[in-house]
């Protein structure tokens, strides 16, 4: 049931679809369906050596707040280690970026996407899992990579080869 625009939206700690995406576990805390497309919030658990490869999205802004652990965030011009309490903003315009957990503990990030839409991409490529479950990253054949690129483009994303930012 959709709330009137002036009502609160509340989400309990155990609510929200949980998906395995590229070996990470994402909980869709609030989606564009709940915010009328304004934004989405995604709770991300990134295991050791986890994180998405190089990608870009020109039509939306993405911001991360590191709740626990750390991730290395990389673009062509910058590498930044985001530790607990750090904030990272990926601006509109499509800067190619990636992040990776290079530690031996799980990193916990809160991600806000403006406008919403990234969560729909995750719904299409992800696998539903129980809370706290991590699936291994999928092994991607050439056909799988082409399929992923096609899905990514549908959601305003662009996916690059793993070594693109090296």
mmCIF file with all atom_site columns, C-alpha atoms in Angstrom:
data_model
loop_
_atom_site.group_PDB
_atom_site.id
_atom_site.type_symbol
_atom_site.label_atom_id
_atom_site.label_alt_id
_atom_site.label_comp_id
_atom_site.label_asym_id
_atom_site.label_entity_id
_atom_site.label_seq_id
_atom_site.pdbx_PDB_ins_code
_atom_site.Cartn_x
_atom_site.Cartn_y
_atom_site.Cartn_z
_atom_site.occupancy
_atom_site.B_iso_or_equiv
_atom_site.pdbx_formal_charge
_atom_site.auth_seq_id
_atom_site.auth_comp_id
_atom_site.auth_asym_id
_atom_site.auth_atom_id
_atom_site.pdbx_PDB_model_num
ATOM 1   C CA . UNK A 1 1   ? 0.000  0.000   0.000   1.00 0.00 ? 1   UNK A CA 1
ATOM 2   C CA . UNK A 1 2   ? 1.435  3.366   -1.015  1.00 0.00 ? 2   UNK A CA 1
ATOM 3   C CA . UNK A 1 3   ? 1.707  5.989   1.710   1.00 0.00 ? 3   UNK A CA 1
ATOM 4   C CA . UNK A 1 4   ? 0.352  9.471   1.074   1.00 0.00 ? 4   UNK A CA 1
ATOM 5   C CA . UNK A 1 5   ? 3.180  11.893  0.339   1.00 0.00 ? 5   UNK A CA 1
ATOM 6   C CA . UNK A 1 6   ? 3.064  13.422  3.847   1.00 0.00 ? 6   UNK A CA 1
ATOM 7   C CA . UNK A 1 7   ? 3.196  10.137  5.793   1.00 0.00 ? 7   UNK A CA 1
ATOM 8   C CA . UNK A 1 8   ? 6.340  8.636   7.254   1.00 0.00 ? 8   UNK A CA 1
ATOM 9   C CA . UNK A 1 9   ? 7.918  5.632   5.616   1.00 0.00 ? 9   UNK A CA 1
ATOM 10  C CA . UNK A 1 10  ? 9.400  3.290   8.176   1.00 0.00 ? 10  UNK A CA 1
ATOM 11  C CA . UNK A 1 11  ? 11.551 0.230   7.577   1.00 0.00 ? 11  UNK A CA 1
ATOM 12  C CA . UNK A 1 12  ? 12.400 -2.314  10.263  1.00 0.00 ? 12  UNK A CA 1
ATOM 13  C CA . UNK A 1 13  ? 15.936 -3.702  10.533  1.00 0.00 ? 13  UNK A CA 1
ATOM 14  C CA . UNK A 1 14  ? 14.904 -7.058  9.040   1.00 0.00 ? 14  UNK A CA 1
ATOM 15  C CA . UNK A 1 15  ? 12.812 -5.593  6.192   1.00 0.00 ? 15  UNK A CA 1
ATOM 16  C CA . UNK A 1 16  ? 13.847 -5.140  2.583   1.00 0.00 ? 16  UNK A CA 1
ATOM 17  C CA . UNK A 1 17  ? 14.773 -7.573  -0.153  1.00 0.00 ? 17  UNK A CA 1
ATOM 18  C CA . UNK A 1 18  ? 18.246 -9.119  0.293   1.00 0.00 ? 18  UNK A CA 1
ATOM 19  C CA . UNK A 1 19  ? 20.242 -9.917  -2.832  1.00 0.00 ? 19  UNK A CA 1
ATOM 20  C CA . UNK A 1 20  ? 23.604 -11.411 -3.676  1.00 0.00 ? 20  UNK A CA 1
ATOM 21  C CA . UNK A 1 21  ? 25.184 -9.130  -6.297  1.00 0.00 ? 21  UNK A CA 1
ATOM 22  C CA . UNK A 1 22  ? 28.692 -9.952  -7.629  1.00 0.00 ? 22  UNK A CA 1
ATOM 23  C CA . UNK A 1 23  ? 29.411 -11.802 -4.356  1.00 0.00 ? 23  UNK A CA 1
ATOM 24  C CA . UNK A 1 24  ? 28.341 -8.894  -2.132  1.00 0.00 ? 24  UNK A CA 1
ATOM 25  C CA . UNK A 1 25  ? 25.098 -8.950  -0.130  1.00 0.00 ? 25  UNK A CA 1
ATOM 26  C CA . UNK A 1 26  ? 22.795 -5.951  -0.554  1.00 0.00 ? 26  UNK A CA 1
ATOM 27  C CA . UNK A 1 27  ? 19.605 -5.185  1.376   1.00 0.00 ? 27  UNK A CA 1
ATOM 28  C CA . UNK A 1 28  ? 17.230 -2.839  -0.412  1.00 0.00 ? 28  UNK A CA 1
ATOM 29  C CA . UNK A 1 29  ? 16.278 -0.677  2.565   1.00 0.00 ? 29  UNK A CA 1
ATOM 30  C CA . UNK A 1 30  ? 14.073 1.730   0.644   1.00 0.00 ? 30  UNK A CA 1
ATOM 31  C CA . UNK A 1 31  ? 13.367 1.717   -3.077  1.00 0.00 ? 31  UNK A CA 1
ATOM 32  C CA . UNK A 1 32  ? 12.106 4.099   -5.696  1.00 0.00 ? 32  UNK A CA 1
ATOM 33  C CA . UNK A 1 33  ? 8.691  2.490   -5.347  1.00 0.00 ? 33  UNK A CA 1
ATOM 34  C CA . UNK A 1 34  ? 8.559  3.850   -1.795  1.00 0.00 ? 34  UNK A CA 1
ATOM 35  C CA . UNK A 1 35  ? 10.085 7.282   -2.601  1.00 0.00 ? 35  UNK A CA 1
ATOM 36  C CA . UNK A 1 36  ? 8.269  7.931   -5.884  1.00 0.00 ? 36  UNK A CA 1
ATOM 37  C CA . UNK A 1 37  ? 11.607 7.572   -7.674  1.00 0.00 ? 37  UNK A CA 1
ATOM 38  C CA . UNK A 1 38  ? 13.371 10.266  -5.643  1.00 0.00 ? 38  UNK A CA 1
ATOM 39  C CA . UNK A 1 39  ? 16.058 8.044   -4.120  1.00 0.00 ? 39  UNK A CA 1
ATOM 40  C CA . UNK A 1 40  ? 16.952 4.543   -2.922  1.00 0.00 ? 40  UNK A CA 1
ATOM 41  C CA . UNK A 1 41  ? 18.955 3.356   0.082   1.00 0.00 ? 41  UNK A CA 1
ATOM 42  C CA . UNK A 1 42  ? 20.951 0.132   -0.055  1.00 0.00 ? 42  UNK A CA 1
ATOM 43  C CA . UNK A 1 43  ? 22.693 -1.535  2.891   1.00 0.00 ? 43  UNK A CA 1
ATOM 44  C CA . UNK A 1 44  ? 25.807 -3.209  1.447   1.00 0.00 ? 44  UNK A CA 1
ATOM 45  C CA . UNK A 1 45  ? 27.897 -5.965  2.997   1.00 0.00 ? 45  UNK A CA 1
ATOM 46  C CA . UNK A 1 46  ? 31.119 -6.410  1.048   1.00 0.00 ? 46  UNK A CA 1
ATOM 47  C CA . UNK A 1 47  ? 33.180 -9.495  1.910   1.00 0.00 ? 47  UNK A CA 1
ATOM 48  C CA . UNK A 1 48  ? 36.976 -9.633  1.710   1.00 0.00 ? 48  UNK A CA 1
ATOM 49  C CA . UNK A 1 49  ? 38.067 -9.124  -1.921  1.00 0.00 ? 49  UNK A CA 1
ATOM 50  C CA . UNK A 1 50  ? 34.459 -8.192  -2.795  1.00 0.00 ? 50  UNK A CA 1
ATOM 51  C CA . UNK A 1 51  ? 33.049 -5.153  -4.536  1.00 0.00 ? 51  UNK A CA 1
ATOM 52  C CA . UNK A 1 52  ? 31.878 -4.295  -8.035  1.00 0.00 ? 52  UNK A CA 1
ATOM 53  C CA . UNK A 1 53  ? 34.238 -3.899  -10.959 1.00 0.00 ? 53  UNK A CA 1
ATOM 54  C CA . UNK A 1 54  ? 34.659 -0.649  -12.881 1.00 0.00 ? 54  UNK A CA 1
ATOM 55  C CA . UNK A 1 55  ? 31.348 0.875   -13.889 1.00 0.00 ? 55  UNK A CA 1
ATOM 56  C CA . UNK A 1 56  ? 29.706 4.232   -14.549 1.00 0.00 ? 56  UNK A CA 1
ATOM 57  C CA . UNK A 1 57  ? 26.214 5.707   -14.355 1.00 0.00 ? 57  UNK A CA 1
ATOM 58  C CA . UNK A 1 58  ? 25.743 9.185   -15.797 1.00 0.00 ? 58  UNK A CA 1
ATOM 59  C CA . UNK A 1 59  ? 22.115 9.670   -14.780 1.00 0.00 ? 59  UNK A CA 1
ATOM 60  C CA . UNK A 1 60  ? 22.348 9.279   -11.027 1.00 0.00 ? 60  UNK A CA 1
ATOM 61  C CA . UNK A 1 61  ? 24.462 10.227  -8.075  1.00 0.00 ? 61  UNK A CA 1
ATOM 62  C CA . UNK A 1 62  ? 25.699 7.560   -5.680  1.00 0.00 ? 62  UNK A CA 1
ATOM 63  C CA . UNK A 1 63  ? 27.020 8.166   -2.178  1.00 0.00 ? 63  UNK A CA 1
ATOM 64  C CA . UNK A 1 64  ? 28.474 5.756   0.391   1.00 0.00 ? 64  UNK A CA 1
ATOM 65  C CA . UNK A 1 65  ? 28.912 6.044   4.123   1.00 0.00 ? 65  UNK A CA 1
ATOM 66  C CA . UNK A 1 66  ? 31.219 3.406   5.632   1.00 0.00 ? 66  UNK A CA 1
ATOM 67  C CA . UNK A 1 67  ? 29.629 1.946   8.764   1.00 0.00 ? 67  UNK A CA 1
ATOM 68  C CA . UNK A 1 68  ? 32.286 -0.732  9.414   1.00 0.00 ? 68  UNK A CA 1
ATOM 69  C CA . UNK A 1 69  ? 35.485 -1.883  7.761   1.00 0.00 ? 69  UNK A CA 1
ATOM 70  C CA . UNK A 1 70  ? 36.974 -0.229  4.711   1.00 0.00 ? 70  UNK A CA 1
ATOM 71  C CA . UNK A 1 71  ? 36.930 -0.257  0.925   1.00 0.00 ? 71  UNK A CA 1
ATOM 72  C CA . UNK A 1 72  ? 39.306 1.107   -1.673  1.00 0.00 ? 72  UNK A CA 1
ATOM 73  C CA . UNK A 1 73  ? 37.432 3.416   -4.057  1.00 0.00 ? 73  UNK A CA 1
ATOM 74  C CA . UNK A 1 74  ? 39.125 3.973   -7.393  1.00 0.00 ? 74  UNK A CA 1
ATOM 75  C CA . UNK A 1 75  ? 38.693 6.228   -10.438 1.00 0.00 ? 75  UNK A CA 1
ATOM 76  C CA . UNK A 1 76  ? 41.138 7.048   -13.256 1.00 0.00 ? 76  UNK A CA 1
ATOM 77  C CA . UNK A 1 77  ? 42.415 10.046  -11.287 1.00 0.00 ? 77  UNK A CA 1
ATOM 78  C CA . UNK A 1 78  ? 42.130 8.979   -7.656  1.00 0.00 ? 78  UNK A CA 1
ATOM 79  C CA . UNK A 1 79  ? 42.370 6.068   -5.226  1.00 0.00 ? 79  UNK A CA 1
ATOM 80  C CA . UNK A 1 80  ? 40.883 6.550   -1.776  1.00 0.00 ? 80  UNK A CA 1
ATOM 81  C CA . UNK A 1 81  ? 40.693 4.183   1.179   1.00 0.00 ? 81  UNK A CA 1
ATOM 82  C CA . UNK A 1 82  ? 37.294 4.788   2.765   1.00 0.00 ? 82  UNK A CA 1
ATOM 83  C CA . UNK A 1 83  ? 37.371 3.652   6.397   1.00 0.00 ? 83  UNK A CA 1
ATOM 84  C CA . UNK A 1 84  ? 34.685 3.578   9.083   1.00 0.00 ? 84  UNK A CA 1
ATOM 85  C CA . UNK A 1 85  ? 33.055 7.010   9.202   1.00 0.00 ? 85  UNK A CA 1
ATOM 86  C CA . UNK A 1 86  ? 34.200 7.984   5.684   1.00 0.00 ? 86  UNK A CA 1
ATOM 87  C CA . UNK A 1 87  ? 31.838 9.368   3.075   1.00 0.00 ? 87  UNK A CA 1
ATOM 88  C CA . UNK A 1 88  ? 32.280 9.019   -0.696  1.00 0.00 ? 88  UNK A CA 1
ATOM 89  C CA . UNK A 1 89  ? 30.215 10.835  -3.327  1.00 0.00 ? 89  UNK A CA 1
ATOM 90  C CA . UNK A 1 90  ? 30.121 9.652   -6.948  1.00 0.00 ? 90  UNK A CA 1
ATOM 91  C CA . UNK A 1 91  ? 28.715 12.692  -8.822  1.00 0.00 ? 91  UNK A CA 1
ATOM 92  C CA . UNK A 1 92  ? 26.340 12.823  -11.734 1.00 0.00 ? 92  UNK A CA 1
ATOM 93  C CA . UNK A 1 93  ? 28.046 12.571  -15.077 1.00 0.00 ? 93  UNK A CA 1
ATOM 94  C CA . UNK A 1 94  ? 29.320 9.049   -15.295 1.00 0.00 ? 94  UNK A CA 1
ATOM 95  C CA . UNK A 1 95  ? 32.788 8.947   -13.737 1.00 0.00 ? 95  UNK A CA 1
ATOM 96  C CA . UNK A 1 96  ? 34.104 5.389   -14.053 1.00 0.00 ? 96  UNK A CA 1
ATOM 97  C CA . UNK A 1 97  ? 34.671 3.968   -10.578 1.00 0.00 ? 97  UNK A CA 1
ATOM 98  C CA . UNK A 1 98  ? 34.871 0.789   -8.557  1.00 0.00 ? 98  UNK A CA 1
ATOM 99  C CA . UNK A 1 99  ? 35.365 -0.199  -4.954  1.00 0.00 ? 99  UNK A CA 1
ATOM 100 C CA . UNK A 1 100 ? 36.965 -3.232  -3.392  1.00 0.00 ? 100 UNK A CA 1
ATOM 101 C CA . UNK A 1 101 ? 37.333 -4.584  0.112   1.00 0.00 ? 101 UNK A CA 1
ATOM 102 C CA . UNK A 1 102 ? 41.060 -5.355  0.346   1.00 0.00 ? 102 UNK A CA 1
ATOM 103 C CA . UNK A 1 103 ? 40.898 -6.409  4.017   1.00 0.00 ? 103 UNK A CA 1
ATOM 104 C CA . UNK A 1 104 ? 40.102 -9.722  5.698   1.00 0.00 ? 104 UNK A CA 1
ATOM 105 C CA . UNK A 1 105 ? 36.882 -8.487  7.353   1.00 0.00 ? 105 UNK A CA 1
ATOM 106 C CA . UNK A 1 106 ? 33.451 -7.589  5.966   1.00 0.00 ? 106 UNK A CA 1
ATOM 107 C CA . UNK A 1 107 ? 32.922 -3.946  5.021   1.00 0.00 ? 107 UNK A CA 1
ATOM 108 C CA . UNK A 1 108 ? 29.495 -2.462  5.753   1.00 0.00 ? 108 UNK A CA 1
ATOM 109 C CA . UNK A 1 109 ? 28.356 0.494   3.628   1.00 0.00 ? 109 UNK A CA 1
ATOM 110 C CA . UNK A 1 110 ? 25.186 2.522   3.447   1.00 0.00 ? 110 UNK A CA 1
ATOM 111 C CA . UNK A 1 111 ? 24.574 3.625   -0.138  1.00 0.00 ? 111 UNK A CA 1
ATOM 112 C CA . UNK A 1 112 ? 22.167 6.367   -1.247  1.00 0.00 ? 112 UNK A CA 1
ATOM 113 C CA . UNK A 1 113 ? 21.278 6.700   -4.915  1.00 0.00 ? 113 UNK A CA 1
ATOM 114 C CA . UNK A 1 114 ? 19.587 9.830   -6.345  1.00 0.00 ? 114 UNK A CA 1
ATOM 115 C CA . UNK A 1 115 ? 17.321 9.399   -8.243  1.00 0.00 ? 115 UNK A CA 1
ATOM 116 C CA . UNK A 1 116 ? 16.297 5.800   -7.572  1.00 0.00 ? 116 UNK A CA 1
ATOM 117 C CA . UNK A 1 117 ? 16.898 3.102   -10.167 1.00 0.00 ? 117 UNK A CA 1
ATOM 118 C CA . UNK A 1 118 ? 20.107 1.302   -9.236  1.00 0.00 ? 118 UNK A CA 1
ATOM 119 C CA . UNK A 1 119 ? 18.104 -1.032  -7.007  1.00 0.00 ? 119 UNK A CA 1
ATOM 120 C CA . UNK A 1 120 ? 16.114 -2.210  -10.052 1.00 0.00 ? 120 UNK A CA 1
ATOM 121 C CA . UNK A 1 121 ? 19.372 -3.192  -11.744 1.00 0.00 ? 121 UNK A CA 1
ATOM 122 C CA . UNK A 1 122 ? 20.339 -5.154  -8.617  1.00 0.00 ? 122 UNK A CA 1
ATOM 123 C CA . UNK A 1 123 ? 16.933 -6.869  -8.580  1.00 0.00 ? 123 UNK A CA 1
ATOM 124 C CA . UNK A 1 124 ? 17.457 -8.052  -12.143 1.00 0.00 ? 124 UNK A CA 1
ATOM 125 C CA . UNK A 1 125 ? 21.045 -9.300  -11.804 1.00 0.00 ? 125 UNK A CA 1
ATOM 126 C CA . UNK A 1 126 ? 20.982 -10.364 -8.138  1.00 0.00 ? 126 UNK A CA 1
ATOM 127 C CA . UNK A 1 127 ? 20.006 -13.604 -6.459  1.00 0.00 ? 127 UNK A CA 1
ATOM 128 C CA . UNK A 1 128 ? 17.699 -13.469 -3.413  1.00 0.00 ? 128 UNK A CA 1
ATOM 129 C CA . UNK A 1 129 ? 19.492 -14.781 -0.296  1.00 0.00 ? 129 UNK A CA 1
ATOM 130 C CA . UNK A 1 130 ? 18.779 -15.006 3.440   1.00 0.00 ? 130 UNK A CA 1
ATOM 131 C CA . UNK A 1 131 ? 20.261 -12.267 5.632   1.00 0.00 ? 131 UNK A CA 1
ATOM 132 C CA . UNK A 1 132 ? 23.988 -12.740 6.287   1.00 0.00 ? 132 UNK A CA 1
ATOM 133 C CA . UNK A 1 133 ? 24.466 -15.100 3.323   1.00 0.00 ? 133 UNK A CA 1
ATOM 134 C CA . UNK A 1 134 ? 27.292 -14.573 0.851   1.00 0.00 ? 134 UNK A CA 1
ATOM 135 C CA . UNK A 1 135 ? 27.414 -16.354 -2.482  1.00 0.00 ? 135 UNK A CA 1
ATOM 136 C CA . UNK A 1 136 ? 30.693 -16.583 -4.384  1.00 0.00 ? 136 UNK A CA 1
ATOM 137 C CA . UNK A 1 137 ? 31.057 -14.079 -7.220  1.00 0.00 ? 137 UNK A CA 1
ATOM 138 C CA . UNK A 1 138 ? 29.800 -15.601 -10.452 1.00 0.00 ? 138 UNK A CA 1
ATOM 139 C CA . UNK A 1 139 ? 32.334 -16.787 -12.996 1.00 0.00 ? 139 UNK A CA 1
ATOM 140 C CA . UNK A 1 140 ? 31.554 -14.716 -16.074 1.00 0.00 ? 140 UNK A CA 1
ATOM 141 C CA . UNK A 1 141 ? 31.886 -16.146 -19.574 1.00 0.00 ? 141 UNK A CA 1
ATOM 142 C CA . UNK A 1 142 ? 32.055 -13.806 -22.571 1.00 0.00 ? 142 UNK A CA 1
ATOM 143 C CA . UNK A 1 143 ? 28.308 -14.399 -23.102 1.00 0.00 ? 143 UNK A CA 1
ATOM 144 C CA . UNK A 1 144 ? 27.582 -13.640 -19.442 1.00 0.00 ? 144 UNK A CA 1
ATOM 145 C CA . UNK A 1 145 ? 29.549 -10.387 -19.680 1.00 0.00 ? 145 UNK A CA 1
ATOM 146 C CA . UNK A 1 146 ? 27.646 -9.347  -22.809 1.00 0.00 ? 146 UNK A CA 1
ATOM 147 C CA . UNK A 1 147 ? 24.335 -10.178 -21.097 1.00 0.00 ? 147 UNK A CA 1
ATOM 148 C CA . UNK A 1 148 ? 25.363 -8.136  -18.029 1.00 0.00 ? 148 UNK A CA 1
ATOM 149 C CA . UNK A 1 149 ? 26.359 -5.197  -20.236 1.00 0.00 ? 149 UNK A CA 1
ATOM 150 C CA . UNK A 1 150 ? 22.940 -5.310  -21.930 1.00 0.00 ? 150 UNK A CA 1
ATOM 151 C CA . UNK A 1 151 ? 21.116 -5.325  -18.586 1.00 0.00 ? 151 UNK A CA 1
ATOM 152 C CA . UNK A 1 152 ? 23.374 -2.567  -17.262 1.00 0.00 ? 152 UNK A CA 1
ATOM 153 C CA . UNK A 1 153 ? 22.610 -0.347  -20.262 1.00 0.00 ? 153 UNK A CA 1
ATOM 154 C CA . UNK A 1 154 ? 18.878 -0.837  -19.664 1.00 0.00 ? 154 UNK A CA 1
ATOM 155 C CA . UNK A 1 155 ? 19.382 0.826   -16.254 1.00 0.00 ? 155 UNK A CA 1
ATOM 156 C CA . UNK A 1 156 ? 21.730 3.612   -17.371 1.00 0.00 ? 156 UNK A CA 1
ATOM 157 C CA . UNK A 1 157 ? 24.880 1.770   -16.357 1.00 0.00 ? 157 UNK A CA 1
ATOM 158 C CA . UNK A 1 158 ? 28.057 1.052   -18.228 1.00 0.00 ? 158 UNK A CA 1
ATOM 159 C CA . UNK A 1 159 ? 30.298 -1.864  -17.232 1.00 0.00 ? 159 UNK A CA 1
ATOM 160 C CA . UNK A 1 160 ? 34.027 -1.912  -17.980 1.00 0.00 ? 160 UNK A CA 1
ATOM 161 C CA . UNK A 1 161 ? 36.668 -4.698  -17.974 1.00 0.00 ? 161 UNK A CA 1
ATOM 162 C CA . UNK A 1 162 ? 38.117 -5.569  -14.530 1.00 0.00 ? 162 UNK A CA 1
ATOM 163 C CA . UNK A 1 163 ? 41.507 -4.007  -15.374 1.00 0.00 ? 163 UNK A CA 1
ATOM 164 C CA . UNK A 1 164 ? 40.062 -0.770  -16.825 1.00 0.00 ? 164 UNK A CA 1
ATOM 165 C CA . UNK A 1 165 ? 41.272 1.433   -13.929 1.00 0.00 ? 165 UNK A CA 1
ATOM 166 C CA . UNK A 1 166 ? 44.713 -0.173  -13.563 1.00 0.00 ? 166 UNK A CA 1
#
